[in-house]
Amino acid sequence: MRRVLLILFLSVVMVNAQSVYGQTSSRVECGNIATAEFAESKSVLTFQIELSPGYKLWFETERFGDYLLFNVVSNVKSKGSGLLAPSGAVVVSARDELFNFSDSYLPNIALETGVLGERGLYTIQLANEDAVGAFRLRIGCITDTGQVINPGDVVPPATPTPALSPLPANFAGFPGLAPVDFTGVQAKPITEGFGAVTPSGGEVFAFALNASGGTNLDLTVTRLSGNLNLGLVVLSANNEVVFQASLVTSQTLNTRFTLPAAGQYIIGVFRVDLLPPAAPEATAFQVQAALNP
C-alpha cells in the first residue's frame, strides 16, 4: 500500500511541475516554469506557445545536474536548440550565444526575440548531447500592449470590454460608445503600430507620437484580418479627444487633421461592439501615421 501511495504522490508532483518525459511536444504559456527531462541522448524536446504579432519572448533553461549539455551547433530545423515561428522560420538560435564555434554545447540556454510578426504556435526546441537529465524551462513575454509577464507570474484574465447602457426597445439612432480606460497601458512608438484584439479580451493599444502645434497628421488604420469592430481615438497630452472614429464594416480608414498644440499625442485602438459579428474572430490591425506641415 505504501508503495502505491508513493507512486501516486510522485505522479501528482510531476503533473503540478508541468513535467515532460518521453514526449516530443508540450503546450506552454507566458509566465510558465516547466520541468522537463531528456530520456535519451541526442534527443529533442519541443514546447509550443501561442503568440500574437507585437509580442516579445524570452526563455532560459536551468539544468538540475552538473553534466547535462544542450546542443547548440546543429541547425534549429534539425536537432539544434532555438525558436521556430509558425511558418517554420528560425526566429533565434542557441548557436548565436557561442563566441567560439569549436564548441557544440552549452550548460544552459538563454534566448530572447525581437518583436514577433506572426500569429500562431511558436516552437521552443531544445536538444541535448550525450547526457540525459532534467531541467527547468522559464518563459517570459512582453505582450503587444507592453505588459511584462515574468516567469512565475500569474496572468490575470483580460478585462472585458465595458458594456453599453441598455437602450429602450424603440430606440433609433447612434447607441454611443463606452468609456475606455488607458490607465496603465504602455504606449509603444508609432513605428510599432500594429496589434490584435480578441473576442474575449479587452485589449487596449496605445501608440505615441510627438508633434508640433499646427502640424497635419495623416492617419491610416487598416484591418489586416478578422471581423471585430475597432475603435480609434487620438488624445492630446491633456487627455483631450482630437479625433475619434470606428471601423465597423470598413477595412481601411484614411484621414488628415490638424494637431492643435505641440506635445505627445496618443493614438489608441480598442474593440467596440457597434455591430457585433455572428462569429467573432481575432482581429489584427496596423496604424500608420505621417506628419506634414
mmCIF file of C-alpha atoms in Angstrom:
data_model
loop_
_atom_site.group_PDB
_atom_site.id
_atom_site.type_symbol
_atom_site.label_atom_id
_atom_site.label_comp_id
_atom_site.label_asym_id
_atom_site.label_seq_id
_atom_site.Cartn_x
_atom_site.Cartn_y
_atom_site.Cartn_z
ATOM 1 C CA MET A 1 0.000 0.000 0.000
ATOM 2 C CA ARG A 2 2.818 2.430 0.868
ATOM 3 C CA ARG A 3 4.415 1.753 -2.493
ATOM 4 C CA VAL A 4 1.169 2.526 -4.328
ATOM 5 C CA LEU A 5 0.691 5.760 -2.360
ATOM 6 C CA LEU A 6 4.274 6.801 -3.076
ATOM 7 C CA ILE A 7 3.807 6.252 -6.798
ATOM 8 C CA LEU A 8 0.577 8.292 -6.768
ATOM 9 C CA PHE A 9 2.279 11.091 -4.834
ATOM 10 C CA LEU A 10 5.169 11.265 -7.282
ATOM 11 C CA SER A 11 2.721 11.336 -10.183
ATOM 12 C CA VAL A 12 0.907 14.334 -8.709
ATOM 13 C CA VAL A 13 4.182 16.170 -8.135
ATOM 14 C CA MET A 14 5.296 15.641 -11.724
ATOM 15 C CA VAL A 15 1.975 16.884 -13.122
ATOM 16 C CA ASN A 16 1.992 20.018 -10.954
ATOM 17 C CA ALA A 17 5.524 20.750 -12.164
ATOM 18 C CA GLN A 18 4.324 20.527 -15.787
ATOM 19 C CA SER A 19 6.810 17.733 -16.388
ATOM 20 C CA VAL A 20 7.612 16.425 -19.842
ATOM 21 C CA TYR A 21 9.225 12.985 -20.006
ATOM 22 C CA GLY A 22 9.423 10.853 -23.096
ATOM 23 C CA GLN A 23 7.254 13.306 -25.038
ATOM 24 C CA THR A 24 8.217 15.262 -28.125
ATOM 25 C CA SER A 25 5.969 18.282 -27.533
ATOM 26 C CA SER A 26 4.110 20.147 -24.793
ATOM 27 C CA ARG A 27 1.991 23.334 -24.680
ATOM 28 C CA VAL A 28 3.215 26.209 -22.506
ATOM 29 C CA GLU A 29 2.186 29.805 -21.828
ATOM 30 C CA CYS A 30 3.830 33.101 -20.958
ATOM 31 C CA GLY A 31 4.873 33.037 -17.290
ATOM 32 C CA ASN A 32 5.233 29.232 -17.103
ATOM 33 C CA ILE A 33 8.095 27.496 -15.323
ATOM 34 C CA ALA A 34 8.013 23.989 -16.783
ATOM 35 C CA THR A 35 10.044 20.973 -15.683
ATOM 36 C CA ALA A 36 11.220 18.648 -18.460
ATOM 37 C CA GLU A 37 13.567 15.691 -18.783
ATOM 38 C CA PHE A 38 15.613 14.191 -21.585
ATOM 39 C CA ALA A 39 15.183 10.403 -21.535
ATOM 40 C CA GLU A 40 17.695 9.649 -24.290
ATOM 41 C CA SER A 41 20.937 11.132 -25.555
ATOM 42 C CA LYS A 42 20.899 13.359 -28.645
ATOM 43 C CA SER A 43 17.122 13.846 -28.474
ATOM 44 C CA VAL A 44 14.787 16.817 -28.908
ATOM 45 C CA LEU A 45 12.002 18.247 -26.746
ATOM 46 C CA THR A 46 9.658 20.922 -28.113
ATOM 47 C CA PHE A 47 7.301 23.333 -26.383
ATOM 48 C CA GLN A 48 4.572 25.165 -28.304
ATOM 49 C CA ILE A 49 3.355 28.599 -27.255
ATOM 50 C CA GLU A 50 0.556 30.694 -28.790
ATOM 51 C CA LEU A 51 1.732 34.251 -29.538
ATOM 52 C CA SER A 52 0.404 37.270 -31.446
ATOM 53 C CA PRO A 53 2.065 39.964 -33.588
ATOM 54 C CA GLY A 54 3.801 42.526 -31.395
ATOM 55 C CA TYR A 55 4.839 40.079 -28.661
ATOM 56 C CA LYS A 56 8.398 39.543 -27.474
ATOM 57 C CA LEU A 57 9.501 36.245 -25.917
ATOM 58 C CA TRP A 58 12.420 35.130 -23.809
ATOM 59 C CA PHE A 59 13.200 31.756 -22.295
ATOM 60 C CA GLU A 60 16.000 30.163 -20.318
ATOM 61 C CA THR A 61 16.907 26.729 -19.016
ATOM 62 C CA GLU A 62 18.179 25.673 -15.596
ATOM 63 C CA ARG A 63 19.613 22.170 -15.522
ATOM 64 C CA PHE A 64 19.312 20.106 -12.335
ATOM 65 C CA GLY A 65 22.666 18.315 -12.544
ATOM 66 C CA ASP A 66 26.175 19.348 -13.499
ATOM 67 C CA TYR A 67 26.593 17.346 -16.695
ATOM 68 C CA LEU A 68 23.514 17.843 -18.905
ATOM 69 C CA LEU A 69 24.525 19.812 -22.019
ATOM 70 C CA PHE A 70 22.363 21.431 -24.712
ATOM 71 C CA ASN A 71 23.165 21.034 -28.398
ATOM 72 C CA VAL A 72 23.553 24.486 -29.936
ATOM 73 C CA VAL A 73 25.511 23.996 -33.150
ATOM 74 C CA SER A 74 23.026 21.962 -35.178
ATOM 75 C CA ASN A 75 20.508 23.974 -37.168
ATOM 76 C CA VAL A 76 17.267 24.518 -35.225
ATOM 77 C CA LYS A 77 15.347 22.844 -38.054
ATOM 78 C CA SER A 78 17.333 19.657 -37.495
ATOM 79 C CA LYS A 79 18.403 18.921 -33.915
ATOM 80 C CA GLY A 80 19.547 22.236 -32.514
ATOM 81 C CA SER A 81 18.097 24.482 -29.812
ATOM 82 C CA GLY A 82 16.174 27.681 -30.521
ATOM 83 C CA LEU A 83 12.794 29.105 -31.539
ATOM 84 C CA LEU A 84 10.776 28.439 -34.711
ATOM 85 C CA ALA A 85 7.966 30.674 -35.995
ATOM 86 C CA PRO A 86 4.567 29.255 -37.060
ATOM 87 C CA SER A 87 5.783 29.441 -40.676
ATOM 88 C CA GLY A 88 8.829 27.328 -39.780
ATOM 89 C CA ALA A 89 11.298 30.213 -39.990
ATOM 90 C CA VAL A 90 14.109 30.308 -37.418
ATOM 91 C CA VAL A 91 13.500 33.245 -35.063
ATOM 92 C CA VAL A 92 16.505 32.773 -32.756
ATOM 93 C CA SER A 93 19.112 30.033 -32.495
ATOM 94 C CA ALA A 94 21.135 28.982 -29.449
ATOM 95 C CA ARG A 95 24.268 28.890 -31.598
ATOM 96 C CA ASP A 96 24.117 32.704 -31.586
ATOM 97 C CA GLU A 97 25.197 32.547 -27.923
ATOM 98 C CA LEU A 98 28.539 30.978 -28.809
ATOM 99 C CA PHE A 99 31.690 33.027 -29.097
ATOM 100 C CA ASN A 100 33.771 30.023 -30.096
ATOM 101 C CA PHE A 101 32.130 27.868 -32.760
ATOM 102 C CA SER A 102 34.507 24.989 -31.993
ATOM 103 C CA ASP A 103 32.198 24.324 -29.043
ATOM 104 C CA SER A 104 28.968 22.476 -29.749
ATOM 105 C CA TYR A 105 27.080 22.722 -26.468
ATOM 106 C CA LEU A 106 26.167 24.916 -23.505
ATOM 107 C CA PRO A 107 25.282 24.022 -19.893
ATOM 108 C CA ASN A 108 22.188 26.268 -20.112
ATOM 109 C CA ILE A 109 20.436 28.386 -22.740
ATOM 110 C CA ALA A 110 19.016 31.912 -22.501
ATOM 111 C CA LEU A 111 17.405 33.413 -25.617
ATOM 112 C CA GLU A 112 15.200 36.391 -26.366
ATOM 113 C CA THR A 113 13.468 37.602 -29.503
ATOM 114 C CA GLY A 114 12.751 40.959 -31.056
ATOM 115 C CA VAL A 115 9.188 41.956 -31.897
ATOM 116 C CA LEU A 116 7.354 38.972 -33.377
ATOM 117 C CA GLY A 117 5.337 39.417 -36.549
ATOM 118 C CA GLU A 118 3.441 36.141 -36.971
ATOM 119 C CA ARG A 119 0.334 34.849 -35.253
ATOM 120 C CA GLY A 120 0.057 31.226 -34.107
ATOM 121 C CA LEU A 121 2.053 28.483 -32.435
ATOM 122 C CA TYR A 122 5.761 29.165 -31.961
ATOM 123 C CA THR A 123 8.013 26.221 -31.118
ATOM 124 C CA ILE A 124 10.721 26.312 -28.462
ATOM 125 C CA GLN A 125 13.069 23.477 -29.379
ATOM 126 C CA LEU A 126 15.709 22.091 -27.013
ATOM 127 C CA ALA A 127 18.210 19.364 -27.858
ATOM 128 C CA ASN A 128 20.695 17.569 -25.612
ATOM 129 C CA GLU A 129 24.093 15.998 -26.203
ATOM 130 C CA ASP A 130 25.133 12.609 -24.763
ATOM 131 C CA ALA A 131 23.951 13.129 -21.170
ATOM 132 C CA VAL A 132 20.301 12.800 -20.119
ATOM 133 C CA GLY A 133 18.595 14.564 -17.246
ATOM 134 C CA ALA A 134 16.040 17.106 -16.096
ATOM 135 C CA PHE A 135 15.872 20.882 -16.362
ATOM 136 C CA ARG A 136 13.519 23.782 -15.808
ATOM 137 C CA LEU A 137 12.296 25.976 -18.659
ATOM 138 C CA ARG A 138 11.403 29.546 -17.668
ATOM 139 C CA ILE A 139 9.283 31.541 -20.125
ATOM 140 C CA GLY A 140 8.680 35.293 -20.120
ATOM 141 C CA CYS A 141 6.878 37.636 -22.525
ATOM 142 C CA ILE A 142 6.210 41.267 -23.289
ATOM 143 C CA THR A 143 2.742 41.475 -24.800
ATOM 144 C CA ASP A 144 1.708 43.659 -27.713
ATOM 145 C CA THR A 145 0.265 46.128 -25.163
ATOM 146 C CA GLY A 146 3.595 46.379 -23.293
ATOM 147 C CA GLN A 147 2.617 44.150 -20.354
ATOM 148 C CA VAL A 148 5.641 42.329 -18.914
ATOM 149 C CA ILE A 149 4.997 38.709 -17.883
ATOM 150 C CA ASN A 150 7.933 37.238 -15.988
ATOM 151 C CA PRO A 151 8.428 33.501 -15.367
ATOM 152 C CA GLY A 152 6.264 32.515 -12.412
ATOM 153 C CA ASP A 153 3.784 35.383 -12.849
ATOM 154 C CA VAL A 154 0.095 34.557 -12.636
ATOM 155 C CA VAL A 155 -1.512 36.196 -15.661
ATOM 156 C CA PRO A 156 -4.924 37.695 -14.788
ATOM 157 C CA PRO A 157 -7.804 37.224 -17.232
ATOM 158 C CA ALA A 158 -8.298 40.011 -19.737
ATOM 159 C CA THR A 159 -10.681 42.784 -18.716
ATOM 160 C CA PRO A 160 -13.845 42.547 -20.804
ATOM 161 C CA THR A 161 -14.981 45.449 -22.937
ATOM 162 C CA PRO A 162 -17.370 47.638 -20.900
ATOM 163 C CA ALA A 163 -20.989 47.056 -21.848
ATOM 164 C CA LEU A 164 -23.182 49.836 -23.169
ATOM 165 C CA SER A 165 -26.152 51.011 -21.125
ATOM 166 C CA PRO A 166 -29.423 49.283 -22.019
ATOM 167 C CA LEU A 167 -31.426 51.146 -24.651
ATOM 168 C CA PRO A 168 -35.209 51.411 -24.991
ATOM 169 C CA ALA A 169 -36.818 48.867 -27.309
ATOM 170 C CA ASN A 170 -37.942 51.626 -29.694
ATOM 171 C CA PHE A 171 -34.567 53.434 -29.728
ATOM 172 C CA ALA A 172 -33.398 54.695 -33.144
ATOM 173 C CA GLY A 173 -30.023 56.431 -33.509
ATOM 174 C CA PHE A 174 -26.368 56.163 -32.554
ATOM 175 C CA PRO A 175 -26.003 53.966 -29.433
ATOM 176 C CA GLY A 176 -22.787 55.637 -28.317
ATOM 177 C CA LEU A 177 -19.541 54.133 -27.050
ATOM 178 C CA ALA A 178 -18.490 53.001 -23.592
ATOM 179 C CA PRO A 179 -15.545 54.797 -21.907
ATOM 180 C CA VAL A 180 -12.150 53.152 -22.455
ATOM 181 C CA ASP A 181 -9.539 53.411 -19.699
ATOM 182 C CA PHE A 182 -5.955 53.920 -20.891
ATOM 183 C CA THR A 183 -4.528 53.918 -17.342
ATOM 184 C CA GLY A 184 -1.594 51.529 -17.128
ATOM 185 C CA VAL A 185 -1.386 50.992 -20.889
ATOM 186 C CA GLN A 186 2.218 51.391 -22.001
ATOM 187 C CA ALA A 187 2.441 53.393 -25.218
ATOM 188 C CA LYS A 188 4.650 51.991 -27.965
ATOM 189 C CA PRO A 189 6.315 54.081 -30.687
ATOM 190 C CA ILE A 190 4.097 54.658 -33.704
ATOM 191 C CA THR A 191 6.704 52.779 -35.761
ATOM 192 C CA GLU A 192 5.450 49.636 -33.983
ATOM 193 C CA GLY A 193 1.855 50.423 -34.868
ATOM 194 C CA PHE A 194 0.254 47.017 -35.012
ATOM 195 C CA GLY A 195 -1.651 44.714 -32.684
ATOM 196 C CA ALA A 196 -4.637 42.393 -32.364
ATOM 197 C CA VAL A 197 -7.869 42.275 -30.368
ATOM 198 C CA THR A 198 -9.577 39.040 -29.357
ATOM 199 C CA PRO A 199 -13.261 38.084 -28.953
ATOM 200 C CA SER A 200 -12.941 37.513 -25.191
ATOM 201 C CA GLY A 201 -10.335 40.141 -24.288
ATOM 202 C CA GLY A 202 -10.441 43.852 -23.513
ATOM 203 C CA GLU A 203 -7.155 44.773 -25.174
ATOM 204 C CA VAL A 204 -6.259 48.471 -25.417
ATOM 205 C CA PHE A 205 -3.355 49.617 -27.588
ATOM 206 C CA ALA A 206 -1.576 52.969 -27.369
ATOM 207 C CA PHE A 207 0.962 54.412 -29.791
ATOM 208 C CA ALA A 208 2.925 57.597 -29.033
ATOM 209 C CA LEU A 209 3.615 60.393 -31.494
ATOM 210 C CA ASN A 210 5.408 63.701 -30.855
ATOM 211 C CA ALA A 211 4.318 66.662 -32.954
ATOM 212 C CA SER A 212 4.428 70.463 -33.207
ATOM 213 C CA GLY A 213 1.313 72.588 -32.974
ATOM 214 C CA GLY A 214 -0.458 73.238 -36.264
ATOM 215 C CA THR A 215 1.013 70.119 -37.903
ATOM 216 C CA ASN A 216 -1.198 67.999 -40.139
ATOM 217 C CA LEU A 217 -1.426 64.324 -39.251
ATOM 218 C CA ASP A 218 -2.123 61.775 -41.984
ATOM 219 C CA LEU A 219 -3.537 58.739 -40.228
ATOM 220 C CA THR A 220 -4.304 55.315 -41.717
ATOM 221 C CA VAL A 221 -5.779 52.336 -39.872
ATOM 222 C CA THR A 222 -6.049 49.007 -41.687
ATOM 223 C CA ARG A 223 -7.807 45.839 -40.579
ATOM 224 C CA LEU A 224 -5.364 43.066 -41.537
ATOM 225 C CA SER A 225 -7.576 40.117 -40.591
ATOM 226 C CA GLY A 226 -10.647 39.203 -38.552
ATOM 227 C CA ASN A 227 -14.071 40.823 -38.184
ATOM 228 C CA LEU A 228 -14.234 42.597 -34.808
ATOM 229 C CA ASN A 229 -15.152 46.299 -34.657
ATOM 230 C CA LEU A 230 -12.248 48.624 -33.928
ATOM 231 C CA GLY A 231 -12.420 51.946 -32.117
ATOM 232 C CA LEU A 232 -9.826 54.635 -32.833
ATOM 233 C CA VAL A 233 -9.047 57.754 -30.799
ATOM 234 C CA VAL A 234 -6.284 60.376 -30.807
ATOM 235 C CA LEU A 235 -5.648 62.015 -27.426
ATOM 236 C CA SER A 236 -3.622 65.129 -26.673
ATOM 237 C CA ALA A 237 -1.137 65.410 -23.811
ATOM 238 C CA ASN A 238 -4.028 66.856 -21.760
ATOM 239 C CA ASN A 239 -6.252 63.838 -22.500
ATOM 240 C CA GLU A 240 -8.397 65.805 -24.941
ATOM 241 C CA VAL A 241 -10.046 63.912 -27.801
ATOM 242 C CA VAL A 242 -8.535 65.279 -31.007
ATOM 243 C CA PHE A 243 -10.026 62.629 -33.297
ATOM 244 C CA GLN A 244 -12.350 59.636 -32.926
ATOM 245 C CA ALA A 245 -13.690 57.042 -35.378
ATOM 246 C CA SER A 246 -14.673 53.383 -35.650
ATOM 247 C CA LEU A 247 -14.049 50.617 -38.173
ATOM 248 C CA VAL A 248 -17.269 48.615 -38.181
ATOM 249 C CA THR A 249 -17.623 47.087 -41.643
ATOM 250 C CA SER A 250 -14.790 49.064 -43.256
ATOM 251 C CA GLN A 251 -11.342 47.576 -43.787
ATOM 252 C CA THR A 252 -9.360 50.825 -44.003
ATOM 253 C CA LEU A 253 -9.681 54.349 -42.660
ATOM 254 C CA ASN A 254 -7.666 57.289 -44.024
ATOM 255 C CA THR A 255 -7.915 60.797 -42.603
ATOM 256 C CA ARG A 256 -5.998 64.058 -42.236
ATOM 257 C CA PHE A 257 -6.485 66.574 -39.434
ATOM 258 C CA THR A 258 -4.534 69.337 -37.695
ATOM 259 C CA LEU A 259 -2.953 68.814 -34.293
ATOM 260 C CA PRO A 260 -3.804 71.836 -32.134
ATOM 261 C CA ALA A 261 -0.719 72.089 -29.902
ATOM 262 C CA ALA A 262 2.834 70.824 -29.505
ATOM 263 C CA GLY A 263 3.375 67.718 -27.388
ATOM 264 C CA GLN A 264 2.949 63.963 -27.300
ATOM 265 C CA TYR A 265 -0.210 62.507 -28.793
ATOM 266 C CA ILE A 266 -1.552 59.023 -28.077
ATOM 267 C CA ILE A 267 -3.231 57.048 -30.846
ATOM 268 C CA GLY A 268 -5.444 54.439 -29.190
ATOM 269 C CA VAL A 269 -7.035 51.338 -30.731
ATOM 270 C CA PHE A 270 -9.528 49.082 -28.944
ATOM 271 C CA ARG A 271 -12.510 46.849 -29.563
ATOM 272 C CA VAL A 272 -16.056 48.253 -29.824
ATOM 273 C CA ASP A 273 -19.362 46.411 -30.241
ATOM 274 C CA LEU A 274 -21.438 48.616 -32.517
ATOM 275 C CA LEU A 275 -22.316 45.732 -34.840
ATOM 276 C CA PRO A 276 -21.087 42.500 -33.192
ATOM 277 C CA PRO A 277 -20.312 39.777 -35.763
ATOM 278 C CA ALA A 278 -22.191 36.483 -35.512
ATOM 279 C CA ALA A 279 -18.911 34.524 -35.467
ATOM 280 C CA PRO A 280 -16.274 36.759 -33.811
ATOM 281 C CA GLU A 281 -12.675 36.306 -34.933
ATOM 282 C CA ALA A 282 -9.447 37.690 -33.508
ATOM 283 C CA THR A 283 -8.660 40.846 -35.452
ATOM 284 C CA ALA A 284 -5.236 42.202 -36.368
ATOM 285 C CA PHE A 285 -4.680 45.808 -37.377
ATOM 286 C CA GLN A 286 -1.974 48.271 -38.392
ATOM 287 C CA VAL A 287 -1.750 52.005 -37.666
ATOM 288 C CA GLN A 288 0.358 54.283 -39.846
ATOM 289 C CA ALA A 289 0.928 57.989 -39.189
ATOM 290 C CA ALA A 290 2.799 60.707 -41.051
ATOM 291 C CA LEU A 291 3.303 64.360 -40.048
ATOM 292 C CA ASN A 292 3.021 67.049 -42.714
ATOM 293 C CA PRO A 293 3.397 70.834 -42.432
#
